[in-house]
Amino acid sequence: MTDVDHTTPIVVADPGDSRDNEVRPFQIEGMDVRGRAVRLGTVVDQILKAHDYPEPIARILGELLTLTGLLGSIMKFDGIVTVQTKSDGPVPMLVADYERQDDGIGRLRGYADIDEAKLSAYGKNPSFKGLIGSKKGYLALTIDQGEDMDRYQGIVDLAGDSIADVARNYFMNSEQTPTEMRLVCDRNDVTGHWRAGGIMVQHLARGEEGQERILDRDTQEEWNRASVLMHSVKHEELLDPQMDLDQLLYRLYNEDGVRVFDAARLVHACRCSRERLQTVLTQFDDGELAEMVREGVIDVNCQFCNTTYIFTPDEVRSVEPE
């Protein structure tokens, strides 16, 4: 990668008439069931193509980005939602985050850390558990809404055969919220472009405070119906650029009636900048900086967008440390 002088976060926008890269909240009429559907086109394609990930790893990262888009869009205030996995497998860490600013747009970015030695021990199509799943692994959800708000973090074991399984367990264990979801990410064989999509439904009925949510007989039947219909969605439908999210939700829930709400727009954005990284380098002393110099320069790579920034030692020393 060559050095690119970004003084502001990288934001890549889509055409104004695009129905990709958005999250659509919805509610099923007559049921205590709410949900969200998400479609990612160029956003997930840009993030995944910034790195040459093996396809099985790219798919899982795409699913994590899809989940992060769903969860981040729930946030009503400006802040950052980070979803991260850690394990002792061939992919020891996956990270995706969603930043909401005062324009209401969700800014997504993400990357995968790969242990090449462990990965080489697996075949061409390793399973989710083979790559990510581990008895020692966990998924962490962190919500940071600034200095005036308490930072929240929830953690759940990496139990299951997919990111969706892990997320479902998180909602049951951490929030006692019955939740079902589908997450998919795949690359089009013809165009070579990555696409992703997802849908989740949650039951709203609450039991007494501090206890698990209670589903009586009637609401249990409603919840079962909503869940079954959601799981009837096809892999292709979640990715199809010709079927927008409104059409998808109508296909699933038109018999019951479905109310859709304003969509949240998503873009690919990285918060790295030359100025920010230069400031970080000023925190190191001369000896530490000298160890970083290669062929007369210091190069710093952003793991998220894979942009490399090149500095001379004199450039670093010219900035006063904060």
PDB file of C-alpha atoms in Angstrom:
ATOM      1  CA  MET A   1       0.000   0.000   0.000  1.00  0.00           C
ATOM      2  CA  THR A   2       1.148   3.532  -0.679  1.00  0.00           C
ATOM      3  CA  ASP A   3       0.999   6.425   1.732  1.00  0.00           C
ATOM      4  CA  VAL A   4      -2.295   8.319   1.526  1.00  0.00           C
ATOM      5  CA  ASP A   5      -2.634  11.621   3.347  1.00  0.00           C
ATOM      6  CA  HIS A   6      -6.023  11.348   5.069  1.00  0.00           C
ATOM      7  CA  THR A   7      -6.659  14.322   7.326  1.00  0.00           C
ATOM      8  CA  THR A   8     -10.282  13.288   7.833  1.00  0.00           C
ATOM      9  CA  PRO A   9     -11.866   9.812   8.181  1.00  0.00           C
ATOM     10  CA  ILE A  10     -12.191   7.834   4.966  1.00  0.00           C
ATOM     11  CA  VAL A  11     -15.874   7.749   3.957  1.00  0.00           C
ATOM     12  CA  VAL A  12     -16.988   6.027   0.784  1.00  0.00           C
ATOM     13  CA  ALA A  13     -20.543   6.947  -0.218  1.00  0.00           C
ATOM     14  CA  ASP A  14     -23.000   5.112  -2.468  1.00  0.00           C
ATOM     15  CA  PRO A  15     -25.317   6.608  -5.075  1.00  0.00           C
ATOM     16  CA  GLY A  16     -28.221   8.457  -3.506  1.00  0.00           C
ATOM     17  CA  ASP A  17     -30.796   6.076  -4.970  1.00  0.00           C
ATOM     18  CA  SER A  18     -29.091   2.917  -3.654  1.00  0.00           C
ATOM     19  CA  ARG A  19     -31.215   0.647  -1.449  1.00  0.00           C
ATOM     20  CA  ASP A  20     -28.141  -1.232  -0.283  1.00  0.00           C
ATOM     21  CA  ASN A  21     -26.192  -0.344   2.845  1.00  0.00           C
ATOM     22  CA  GLU A  22     -29.092   0.359   5.154  1.00  0.00           C
ATOM     23  CA  VAL A  23     -30.830  -1.048   8.228  1.00  0.00           C
ATOM     24  CA  ARG A  24     -34.634  -1.136   8.242  1.00  0.00           C
ATOM     25  CA  PRO A  25     -36.391  -1.433  11.656  1.00  0.00           C
ATOM     26  CA  PHE A  26     -39.823  -3.066  11.628  1.00  0.00           C
ATOM     27  CA  GLN A  27     -42.603  -4.329  13.870  1.00  0.00           C
ATOM     28  CA  ILE A  28     -45.103  -7.095  13.208  1.00  0.00           C
ATOM     29  CA  GLU A  29     -48.659  -5.859  13.664  1.00  0.00           C
ATOM     30  CA  GLY A  30     -50.587  -7.418  16.533  1.00  0.00           C
ATOM     31  CA  MET A  31     -47.492  -9.045  18.010  1.00  0.00           C
ATOM     32  CA  ASP A  32     -45.010  -7.964  20.665  1.00  0.00           C
ATOM     33  CA  VAL A  33     -42.267  -8.600  18.124  1.00  0.00           C
ATOM     34  CA  ARG A  34     -39.828  -6.081  16.715  1.00  0.00           C
ATOM     35  CA  GLY A  35     -36.986  -6.589  14.300  1.00  0.00           C
ATOM     36  CA  ARG A  36     -34.346  -5.171  11.994  1.00  0.00           C
ATOM     37  CA  ALA A  37     -33.174  -6.119   8.535  1.00  0.00           C
ATOM     38  CA  VAL A  38     -29.865  -5.052   7.003  1.00  0.00           C
ATOM     39  CA  ARG A  39     -28.357  -5.178   3.531  1.00  0.00           C
ATOM     40  CA  LEU A  40     -24.687  -4.457   2.793  1.00  0.00           C
ATOM     41  CA  GLY A  41     -23.369  -3.998  -0.736  1.00  0.00           C
ATOM     42  CA  THR A  42     -20.404  -1.751  -1.463  1.00  0.00           C
ATOM     43  CA  VAL A  43     -19.764  -1.252   2.264  1.00  0.00           C
ATOM     44  CA  VAL A  44     -18.885  -4.887   2.941  1.00  0.00           C
ATOM     45  CA  ASP A  45     -17.172  -5.217  -0.439  1.00  0.00           C
ATOM     46  CA  GLN A  46     -14.846  -2.292   0.306  1.00  0.00           C
ATOM     47  CA  ILE A  47     -13.989  -3.553   3.784  1.00  0.00           C
ATOM     48  CA  LEU A  48     -13.242  -7.122   2.726  1.00  0.00           C
ATOM     49  CA  LYS A  49     -11.324  -6.193  -0.429  1.00  0.00           C
ATOM     50  CA  ALA A  50      -8.964  -3.971   1.551  1.00  0.00           C
ATOM     51  CA  HIS A  51      -7.410  -7.256   2.755  1.00  0.00           C
ATOM     52  CA  ASP A  52      -6.675 -10.484   0.933  1.00  0.00           C
ATOM     53  CA  TYR A  53      -8.543 -12.708   3.391  1.00  0.00           C
ATOM     54  CA  PRO A  54      -9.206 -16.373   2.591  1.00  0.00           C
ATOM     55  CA  GLU A  55     -12.871 -16.649   1.608  1.00  0.00           C
ATOM     56  CA  PRO A  56     -14.059 -18.566   4.709  1.00  0.00           C
ATOM     57  CA  ILE A  57     -12.578 -15.857   6.946  1.00  0.00           C
ATOM     58  CA  ALA A  58     -13.964 -13.046   4.787  1.00  0.00           C
ATOM     59  CA  ARG A  59     -17.450 -14.567   5.081  1.00  0.00           C
ATOM     60  CA  ILE A  60     -17.281 -14.691   8.872  1.00  0.00           C
ATOM     61  CA  LEU A  61     -15.980 -11.118   9.084  1.00  0.00           C
ATOM     62  CA  GLY A  62     -18.796 -10.078   6.727  1.00  0.00           C
ATOM     63  CA  GLU A  63     -21.314 -11.700   9.076  1.00  0.00           C
ATOM     64  CA  LEU A  64     -19.762  -9.894  12.047  1.00  0.00           C
ATOM     65  CA  LEU A  65     -20.029  -6.584  10.164  1.00  0.00           C
ATOM     66  CA  THR A  66     -23.674  -7.370   9.418  1.00  0.00           C
ATOM     67  CA  LEU A  67     -24.355  -8.085  13.088  1.00  0.00           C
ATOM     68  CA  THR A  68     -22.569  -4.874  14.088  1.00  0.00           C
ATOM     69  CA  GLY A  69     -24.702  -2.883  11.662  1.00  0.00           C
ATOM     70  CA  LEU A  70     -27.860  -4.354  13.192  1.00  0.00           C
ATOM     71  CA  LEU A  71     -26.792  -3.698  16.772  1.00  0.00           C
ATOM     72  CA  GLY A  72     -25.243  -0.297  16.144  1.00  0.00           C
ATOM     73  CA  SER A  73     -28.403   0.999  14.496  1.00  0.00           C
ATOM     74  CA  ILE A  74     -30.307   0.439  17.753  1.00  0.00           C
ATOM     75  CA  MET A  75     -28.218   3.156  19.408  1.00  0.00           C
ATOM     76  CA  LYS A  76     -30.215   6.386  19.731  1.00  0.00           C
ATOM     77  CA  PHE A  77     -27.281   8.660  20.557  1.00  0.00           C
ATOM     78  CA  ASP A  78     -23.875   9.353  19.075  1.00  0.00           C
ATOM     79  CA  GLY A  79     -21.256   6.785  20.024  1.00  0.00           C
ATOM     80  CA  ILE A  80     -19.420   3.628  19.015  1.00  0.00           C
ATOM     81  CA  VAL A  81     -20.566   0.002  19.154  1.00  0.00           C
ATOM     82  CA  THR A  82     -17.728  -2.535  18.924  1.00  0.00           C
ATOM     83  CA  VAL A  83     -18.196  -6.277  18.467  1.00  0.00           C
ATOM     84  CA  GLN A  84     -15.057  -8.366  18.925  1.00  0.00           C
ATOM     85  CA  THR A  85     -14.193 -12.050  19.116  1.00  0.00           C
ATOM     86  CA  LYS A  86     -11.108 -13.484  20.788  1.00  0.00           C
ATOM     87  CA  SER A  87      -9.964 -17.084  20.793  1.00  0.00           C
ATOM     88  CA  ASP A  88      -6.924 -19.325  20.474  1.00  0.00           C
ATOM     89  CA  GLY A  89      -7.891 -20.474  16.964  1.00  0.00           C
ATOM     90  CA  PRO A  90      -6.461 -19.646  13.523  1.00  0.00           C
ATOM     91  CA  VAL A  91      -8.421 -16.354  13.668  1.00  0.00           C
ATOM     92  CA  PRO A  92      -7.554 -15.148  17.179  1.00  0.00           C
ATOM     93  CA  MET A  93      -9.443 -11.873  16.769  1.00  0.00           C
ATOM     94  CA  LEU A  94     -12.205 -10.352  14.683  1.00  0.00           C
ATOM     95  CA  VAL A  95     -13.246  -6.729  15.195  1.00  0.00           C
ATOM     96  CA  ALA A  96     -16.060  -4.647  13.728  1.00  0.00           C
ATOM     97  CA  ASP A  97     -17.300  -1.291  14.917  1.00  0.00           C
ATOM     98  CA  TYR A  98     -20.140   1.091  14.140  1.00  0.00           C
ATOM     99  CA  GLU A  99     -19.825   4.809  14.798  1.00  0.00           C
ATOM    100  CA  ARG A 100     -22.876   7.064  14.895  1.00  0.00           C
ATOM    101  CA  GLN A 101     -22.396  10.808  14.571  1.00  0.00           C
ATOM    102  CA  ASP A 102     -24.918  13.643  14.677  1.00  0.00           C
ATOM    103  CA  ASP A 103     -25.917  13.031  11.046  1.00  0.00           C
ATOM    104  CA  GLY A 104     -27.388   9.661  12.058  1.00  0.00           C
ATOM    105  CA  ILE A 105     -25.276   7.732   9.507  1.00  0.00           C
ATOM    106  CA  GLY A 106     -23.644   4.510  10.695  1.00  0.00           C
ATOM    107  CA  ARG A 107     -19.943   4.232   9.872  1.00  0.00           C
ATOM    108  CA  LEU A 108     -18.710   0.641   9.649  1.00  0.00           C
ATOM    109  CA  ARG A 109     -15.211  -0.796   9.607  1.00  0.00           C
ATOM    110  CA  GLY A 110     -13.642  -4.129  10.571  1.00  0.00           C
ATOM    111  CA  TYR A 111     -10.699  -6.495  10.241  1.00  0.00           C
ATOM    112  CA  ALA A 112      -9.551 -10.033  11.023  1.00  0.00           C
ATOM    113  CA  ASP A 113      -6.310 -11.058  12.714  1.00  0.00           C
ATOM    114  CA  ILE A 114      -4.979 -14.346  11.285  1.00  0.00           C
ATOM    115  CA  ASP A 115      -2.499 -16.849  12.713  1.00  0.00           C
ATOM    116  CA  GLU A 116      -1.023 -18.161   9.472  1.00  0.00           C
ATOM    117  CA  ALA A 117       0.722 -21.114  11.137  1.00  0.00           C
ATOM    118  CA  LYS A 118      -2.520 -22.404  12.680  1.00  0.00           C
ATOM    119  CA  LEU A 119      -4.519 -21.666   9.539  1.00  0.00           C
ATOM    120  CA  SER A 120      -2.203 -23.808   7.403  1.00  0.00           C
ATOM    121  CA  ALA A 121      -3.206 -26.850   9.456  1.00  0.00           C
ATOM    122  CA  TYR A 122      -6.788 -26.611   8.140  1.00  0.00           C
ATOM    123  CA  GLY A 123      -8.191 -27.494   4.732  1.00  0.00           C
ATOM    124  CA  LYS A 124      -9.607 -25.127   2.135  1.00  0.00           C
ATOM    125  CA  ASN A 125     -13.036 -24.868   3.801  1.00  0.00           C
ATOM    126  CA  PRO A 126     -12.579 -24.940   7.572  1.00  0.00           C
ATOM    127  CA  SER A 127     -15.672 -24.701   9.754  1.00  0.00           C
ATOM    128  CA  PHE A 128     -16.639 -21.755  11.945  1.00  0.00           C
ATOM    129  CA  LYS A 129     -15.551 -23.713  15.020  1.00  0.00           C
ATOM    130  CA  GLY A 130     -12.298 -24.619  13.314  1.00  0.00           C
ATOM    131  CA  LEU A 131     -11.482 -20.972  12.611  1.00  0.00           C
ATOM    132  CA  ILE A 132     -13.162 -19.060  15.422  1.00  0.00           C
ATOM    133  CA  GLY A 133     -14.964 -21.316  17.860  1.00  0.00           C
ATOM    134  CA  SER A 134     -13.061 -22.241  20.979  1.00  0.00           C
ATOM    135  CA  LYS A 135     -13.845 -23.268  24.544  1.00  0.00           C
ATOM    136  CA  LYS A 136     -11.514 -20.457  25.582  1.00  0.00           C
ATOM    137  CA  GLY A 137     -13.002 -17.905  23.184  1.00  0.00           C
ATOM    138  CA  TYR A 138     -15.547 -15.153  23.706  1.00  0.00           C
ATOM    139  CA  LEU A 139     -17.466 -12.420  21.931  1.00  0.00           C
ATOM    140  CA  ALA A 140     -17.554  -8.975  23.539  1.00  0.00           C
ATOM    141  CA  LEU A 141     -20.057  -6.220  22.785  1.00  0.00           C
ATOM    142  CA  THR A 142     -18.960  -2.746  23.880  1.00  0.00           C
ATOM    143  CA  ILE A 143     -21.080   0.425  23.723  1.00  0.00           C
ATOM    144  CA  ASP A 144     -19.292   3.726  24.258  1.00  0.00           C
ATOM    145  CA  GLN A 145     -21.451   6.861  24.135  1.00  0.00           C
ATOM    146  CA  GLY A 146     -18.830   9.332  25.288  1.00  0.00           C
ATOM    147  CA  GLU A 147     -17.469  10.696  28.535  1.00  0.00           C
ATOM    148  CA  ASP A 148     -20.893  11.630  29.938  1.00  0.00           C
ATOM    149  CA  MET A 149     -22.307   8.103  29.646  1.00  0.00           C
ATOM    150  CA  ASP A 150     -21.287   4.864  31.327  1.00  0.00           C
ATOM    151  CA  ARG A 151     -19.439   2.455  29.056  1.00  0.00           C
ATOM    152  CA  TYR A 152     -21.226  -0.884  28.678  1.00  0.00           C
ATOM    153  CA  GLN A 153     -19.644  -4.249  27.896  1.00  0.00           C
ATOM    154  CA  GLY A 154     -21.262  -7.667  27.627  1.00  0.00           C
ATOM    155  CA  ILE A 155     -19.392 -10.932  27.054  1.00  0.00           C
ATOM    156  CA  VAL A 156     -20.555 -14.367  25.898  1.00  0.00           C
ATOM    157  CA  ASP A 157     -18.722 -17.612  25.106  1.00  0.00           C
ATOM    158  CA  LEU A 158     -18.089 -18.496  21.471  1.00  0.00           C
ATOM    159  CA  ALA A 159     -20.606 -21.344  21.580  1.00  0.00           C
ATOM    160  CA  GLY A 160     -22.321 -22.315  18.342  1.00  0.00           C
ATOM    161  CA  ASP A 161     -21.671 -22.912  14.661  1.00  0.00           C
ATOM    162  CA  SER A 162     -21.904 -19.312  13.442  1.00  0.00           C
ATOM    163  CA  ILE A 163     -21.765 -15.657  14.460  1.00  0.00           C
ATOM    164  CA  ALA A 164     -25.589 -15.716  14.533  1.00  0.00           C
ATOM    165  CA  ASP A 165     -25.550 -18.579  17.078  1.00  0.00           C
ATOM    166  CA  VAL A 166     -23.146 -16.669  19.316  1.00  0.00           C
ATOM    167  CA  ALA A 167     -25.250 -13.488  19.095  1.00  0.00           C
ATOM    168  CA  ARG A 168     -28.430 -15.422  19.898  1.00  0.00           C
ATOM    169  CA  ASN A 169     -26.771 -16.817  23.015  1.00  0.00           C
ATOM    170  CA  TYR A 170     -25.631 -13.320  23.995  1.00  0.00           C
ATOM    171  CA  PHE A 171     -29.176 -11.956  23.989  1.00  0.00           C
ATOM    172  CA  MET A 172     -30.534 -14.891  25.976  1.00  0.00           C
ATOM    173  CA  ASN A 173     -27.744 -14.885  28.565  1.00  0.00           C
ATOM    174  CA  SER A 174     -27.041 -11.162  28.927  1.00  0.00           C
ATOM    175  CA  GLU A 175     -30.414  -9.553  28.269  1.00  0.00           C
ATOM    176  CA  GLN A 176     -32.899 -12.419  28.669  1.00  0.00           C
ATOM    177  CA  THR A 177     -34.400 -11.364  25.355  1.00  0.00           C
ATOM    178  CA  PRO A 178     -35.749 -14.100  23.049  1.00  0.00           C
ATOM    179  CA  THR A 179     -33.934 -13.364  19.777  1.00  0.00           C
ATOM    180  CA  GLU A 180     -33.621 -15.090  16.429  1.00  0.00           C
ATOM    181  CA  MET A 181     -31.456 -13.974  13.523  1.00  0.00           C
ATOM    182  CA  ARG A 182     -29.938 -14.873  10.176  1.00  0.00           C
ATOM    183  CA  LEU A 183     -26.635 -13.458   8.928  1.00  0.00           C
ATOM    184  CA  VAL A 184     -25.101 -14.202   5.534  1.00  0.00           C
ATOM    185  CA  CYS A 185     -22.144 -12.956   3.517  1.00  0.00           C
ATOM    186  CA  ASP A 186     -21.012 -14.247   0.143  1.00  0.00           C
ATOM    187  CA  ARG A 187     -19.137 -13.237  -2.983  1.00  0.00           C
ATOM    188  CA  ASN A 188     -20.858 -13.134  -6.355  1.00  0.00           C
ATOM    189  CA  ASP A 189     -19.160 -15.612  -8.685  1.00  0.00           C
ATOM    190  CA  VAL A 190     -19.788 -13.395 -11.734  1.00  0.00           C
ATOM    191  CA  THR A 191     -18.974  -9.893 -10.459  1.00  0.00           C
ATOM    192  CA  GLY A 192     -16.559 -10.876  -7.680  1.00  0.00           C
ATOM    193  CA  HIS A 193     -18.309  -8.398  -5.366  1.00  0.00           C
ATOM    194  CA  TRP A 194     -19.036  -9.221  -1.744  1.00  0.00           C
ATOM    195  CA  ARG A 195     -22.559  -8.757  -0.388  1.00  0.00           C
ATOM    196  CA  ALA A 196     -24.090  -9.381   3.034  1.00  0.00           C
ATOM    197  CA  GLY A 197     -27.498  -9.329   4.646  1.00  0.00           C
ATOM    198  CA  GLY A 198     -29.197 -10.119   7.892  1.00  0.00           C
ATOM    199  CA  ILE A 199     -32.460 -10.085   9.788  1.00  0.00           C
ATOM    200  CA  MET A 200     -33.282 -10.349  13.484  1.00  0.00           C
ATOM    201  CA  VAL A 201     -36.512 -10.520  15.479  1.00  0.00           C
ATOM    202  CA  GLN A 202     -36.926 -10.034  19.237  1.00  0.00           C
ATOM    203  CA  HIS A 203     -39.813 -10.558  21.615  1.00  0.00           C
ATOM    204  CA  LEU A 204     -40.759  -7.542  23.717  1.00  0.00           C
ATOM    205  CA  ALA A 205     -42.779  -9.145  26.528  1.00  0.00           C
ATOM    206  CA  ARG A 206     -41.158  -8.711  29.947  1.00  0.00           C
ATOM    207  CA  GLY A 207     -41.470 -10.628  33.150  1.00  0.00           C
ATOM    208  CA  GLU A 208     -40.827  -9.096  36.532  1.00  0.00           C
ATOM    209  CA  GLU A 209     -37.806  -6.838  36.777  1.00  0.00           C
ATOM    210  CA  GLY A 210     -34.588  -8.800  37.123  1.00  0.00           C
ATOM    211  CA  GLN A 211     -36.161 -12.043  35.896  1.00  0.00           C
ATOM    212  CA  GLU A 212     -36.316 -13.693  32.517  1.00  0.00           C
ATOM    213  CA  ARG A 213     -38.927 -12.529  30.060  1.00  0.00           C
ATOM    214  CA  ILE A 214     -42.105 -14.562  30.292  1.00  0.00           C
ATOM    215  CA  LEU A 215     -43.963 -15.849  27.238  1.00  0.00           C
ATOM    216  CA  ASP A 216     -47.475 -17.042  28.012  1.00  0.00           C
ATOM    217  CA  ARG A 217     -49.273 -19.476  25.721  1.00  0.00           C
ATOM    218  CA  ASP A 218     -50.576 -16.863  23.277  1.00  0.00           C
ATOM    219  CA  THR A 219     -47.376 -14.871  23.043  1.00  0.00           C
ATOM    220  CA  GLN A 220     -45.366 -18.076  22.716  1.00  0.00           C
ATOM    221  CA  GLU A 221     -47.417 -18.999  19.651  1.00  0.00           C
ATOM    222  CA  GLU A 222     -46.890 -15.516  18.211  1.00  0.00           C
ATOM    223  CA  TRP A 223     -43.169 -15.720  18.850  1.00  0.00           C
ATOM    224  CA  ASN A 224     -42.929 -19.176  17.291  1.00  0.00           C
ATOM    225  CA  ARG A 225     -44.728 -17.909  14.179  1.00  0.00           C
ATOM    226  CA  ALA A 226     -42.529 -14.829  13.874  1.00  0.00           C
ATOM    227  CA  SER A 227     -39.397 -16.958  14.303  1.00  0.00           C
ATOM    228  CA  VAL A 228     -40.441 -19.597  11.784  1.00  0.00           C
ATOM    229  CA  LEU A 229     -41.302 -16.958   9.175  1.00  0.00           C
ATOM    230  CA  MET A 230     -37.978 -15.210   9.728  1.00  0.00           C
ATOM    231  CA  HIS A 231     -36.062 -18.465   9.267  1.00  0.00           C
ATOM    232  CA  SER A 232     -37.937 -19.069   6.012  1.00  0.00           C
ATOM    233  CA  VAL A 233     -35.903 -16.287   4.386  1.00  0.00           C
ATOM    234  CA  LYS A 234     -33.575 -17.674   1.755  1.00  0.00           C
ATOM    235  CA  HIS A 235     -29.838 -17.078   1.560  1.00  0.00           C
ATOM    236  CA  GLU A 236     -30.291 -15.523  -1.889  1.00  0.00           C
ATOM    237  CA  GLU A 237     -33.058 -13.176  -0.704  1.00  0.00           C
ATOM    238  CA  LEU A 238     -30.854 -11.644   1.960  1.00  0.00           C
ATOM    239  CA  LEU A 239     -28.266 -10.809  -0.725  1.00  0.00           C
ATOM    240  CA  ASP A 240     -30.459 -10.030  -3.754  1.00  0.00           C
ATOM    241  CA  PRO A 241     -29.892  -6.427  -4.971  1.00  0.00           C
ATOM    242  CA  GLN A 242     -33.186  -6.629  -6.885  1.00  0.00           C
ATOM    243  CA  MET A 243     -35.195  -7.217  -3.692  1.00  0.00           C
ATOM    244  CA  ASP A 244     -35.011  -4.262  -1.326  1.00  0.00           C
ATOM    245  CA  LEU A 245     -35.621  -4.702   2.404  1.00  0.00           C
ATOM    246  CA  ASP A 246     -39.219  -3.437   2.235  1.00  0.00           C
ATOM    247  CA  GLN A 247     -40.032  -6.102  -0.350  1.00  0.00           C
ATOM    248  CA  LEU A 248     -38.284  -8.755   1.726  1.00  0.00           C
ATOM    249  CA  LEU A 249     -40.217  -7.863   4.887  1.00  0.00           C
ATOM    250  CA  TYR A 250     -43.507  -7.799   2.971  1.00  0.00           C
ATOM    251  CA  ARG A 251     -42.757 -11.255   1.580  1.00  0.00           C
ATOM    252  CA  LEU A 252     -42.170 -12.602   5.081  1.00  0.00           C
ATOM    253  CA  TYR A 253     -44.871 -10.883   7.132  1.00  0.00           C
ATOM    254  CA  ASN A 254     -47.587  -9.495   4.838  1.00  0.00           C
ATOM    255  CA  GLU A 255     -50.214 -11.923   6.176  1.00  0.00           C
ATOM    256  CA  ASP A 256     -49.750 -10.569   9.700  1.00  0.00           C
ATOM    257  CA  GLY A 257     -49.018  -6.999   8.677  1.00  0.00           C
ATOM    258  CA  VAL A 258     -45.629  -5.391   9.048  1.00  0.00           C
ATOM    259  CA  ARG A 259     -44.859  -1.769   9.914  1.00  0.00           C
ATOM    260  CA  VAL A 260     -41.501  -0.457   8.723  1.00  0.00           C
ATOM    261  CA  PHE A 261     -39.705   2.583  10.113  1.00  0.00           C
ATOM    262  CA  ASP A 262     -37.123   4.985   8.714  1.00  0.00           C
ATOM    263  CA  ALA A 263     -33.962   3.244   7.548  1.00  0.00           C
ATOM    264  CA  ALA A 264     -30.524   3.990   8.986  1.00  0.00           C
ATOM    265  CA  ARG A 265     -27.893   4.550   6.299  1.00  0.00           C
ATOM    266  CA  LEU A 266     -24.518   2.787   6.461  1.00  0.00           C
ATOM    267  CA  VAL A 267     -21.177   3.760   4.954  1.00  0.00           C
ATOM    268  CA  HIS A 268     -17.670   2.340   5.071  1.00  0.00           C
ATOM    269  CA  ALA A 269     -15.539   4.721   7.121  1.00  0.00           C
ATOM    270  CA  CYS A 270     -12.175   4.480   8.846  1.00  0.00           C
ATOM    271  CA  ARG A 271     -11.182   6.885  11.601  1.00  0.00           C
ATOM    272  CA  CYS A 272      -7.461   6.711  10.881  1.00  0.00           C
ATOM    273  CA  SER A 273      -5.630   9.836   9.724  1.00  0.00           C
ATOM    274  CA  ARG A 274      -2.050  10.917   9.167  1.00  0.00           C
ATOM    275  CA  GLU A 275      -2.370  13.579  11.838  1.00  0.00           C
ATOM    276  CA  ARG A 276      -3.733  11.168  14.438  1.00  0.00           C
ATOM    277  CA  LEU A 277      -1.026   8.561  13.859  1.00  0.00           C
ATOM    278  CA  GLN A 278       1.691  11.218  13.850  1.00  0.00           C
ATOM    279  CA  THR A 279       0.456  12.333  17.272  1.00  0.00           C
ATOM    280  CA  VAL A 280       0.603   8.726  18.525  1.00  0.00           C
ATOM    281  CA  LEU A 281       4.219   8.414  17.382  1.00  0.00           C
ATOM    282  CA  THR A 282       5.188  11.463  19.453  1.00  0.00           C
ATOM    283  CA  GLN A 283       4.473   9.412  22.567  1.00  0.00           C
ATOM    284  CA  PHE A 284       7.575   7.264  21.918  1.00  0.00           C
ATOM    285  CA  ASP A 285      11.066   8.336  22.987  1.00  0.00           C
ATOM    286  CA  ASP A 286      13.994   8.692  20.566  1.00  0.00           C
ATOM    287  CA  GLY A 287      15.278   5.179  21.241  1.00  0.00           C
ATOM    288  CA  GLU A 288      11.903   3.579  20.525  1.00  0.00           C
ATOM    289  CA  LEU A 289      11.481   5.656  17.371  1.00  0.00           C
ATOM    290  CA  ALA A 290      14.934   4.616  16.170  1.00  0.00           C
ATOM    291  CA  GLU A 291      13.905   0.957  16.401  1.00  0.00           C
ATOM    292  CA  MET A 292      10.904   1.676  14.145  1.00  0.00           C
ATOM    293  CA  VAL A 293      12.970   3.231  11.351  1.00  0.00           C
ATOM    294  CA  ARG A 294      13.373   1.101   8.234  1.00  0.00           C
ATOM    295  CA  GLU A 295      15.304   2.490   5.263  1.00  0.00           C
ATOM    296  CA  GLY A 296      15.135   5.966   6.742  1.00  0.00           C
ATOM    297  CA  VAL A 297      11.376   6.104   7.357  1.00  0.00           C
ATOM    298  CA  ILE A 298       8.729   4.911   9.806  1.00  0.00           C
ATOM    299  CA  ASP A 299       5.689   3.238   8.295  1.00  0.00           C
ATOM    300  CA  VAL A 300       2.451   2.707  10.218  1.00  0.00           C
ATOM    301  CA  ASN A 301      -0.326   0.504   8.876  1.00  0.00           C
ATOM    302  CA  CYS A 302      -3.998   0.878   9.799  1.00  0.00           C
ATOM    303  CA  GLN A 303      -5.315  -2.624  10.419  1.00  0.00           C
ATOM    304  CA  PHE A 304      -8.864  -1.601   9.526  1.00  0.00           C
ATOM    305  CA  CYS A 305      -8.462   0.001   6.085  1.00  0.00           C
ATOM    306  CA  ASN A 306      -4.954  -1.348   5.330  1.00  0.00           C
ATOM    307  CA  THR A 307      -3.614   2.121   4.512  1.00  0.00           C
ATOM    308  CA  THR A 308       0.084   2.624   5.235  1.00  0.00           C
ATOM    309  CA  TYR A 309       1.301   6.030   6.399  1.00  0.00           C
ATOM    310  CA  ILE A 310       4.982   6.909   5.943  1.00  0.00           C
ATOM    311  CA  PHE A 311       6.812   9.372   8.202  1.00  0.00           C
ATOM    312  CA  THR A 312      10.396  10.560   8.456  1.00  0.00           C
ATOM    313  CA  PRO A 313      11.850  10.775  11.992  1.00  0.00           C
ATOM    314  CA  ASP A 314      12.089  14.554  11.562  1.00  0.00           C
ATOM    315  CA  GLU A 315       8.351  14.772  10.823  1.00  0.00           C
ATOM    316  CA  VAL A 316       7.575  12.979  14.073  1.00  0.00           C
ATOM    317  CA  ARG A 317       9.941  15.139  16.119  1.00  0.00           C
ATOM    318  CA  SER A 318       8.446  18.319  14.653  1.00  0.00           C
ATOM    319  CA  VAL A 319       5.158  17.673  16.473  1.00  0.00           C
ATOM    320  CA  GLU A 320       4.857  18.605  20.133  1.00  0.00           C
ATOM    321  CA  PRO A 321       3.616  15.650  22.216  1.00  0.00           C
ATOM    322  CA  GLU A 322       0.206  16.113  23.814  1.00  0.00           C
TER     323      GLU A 322
END
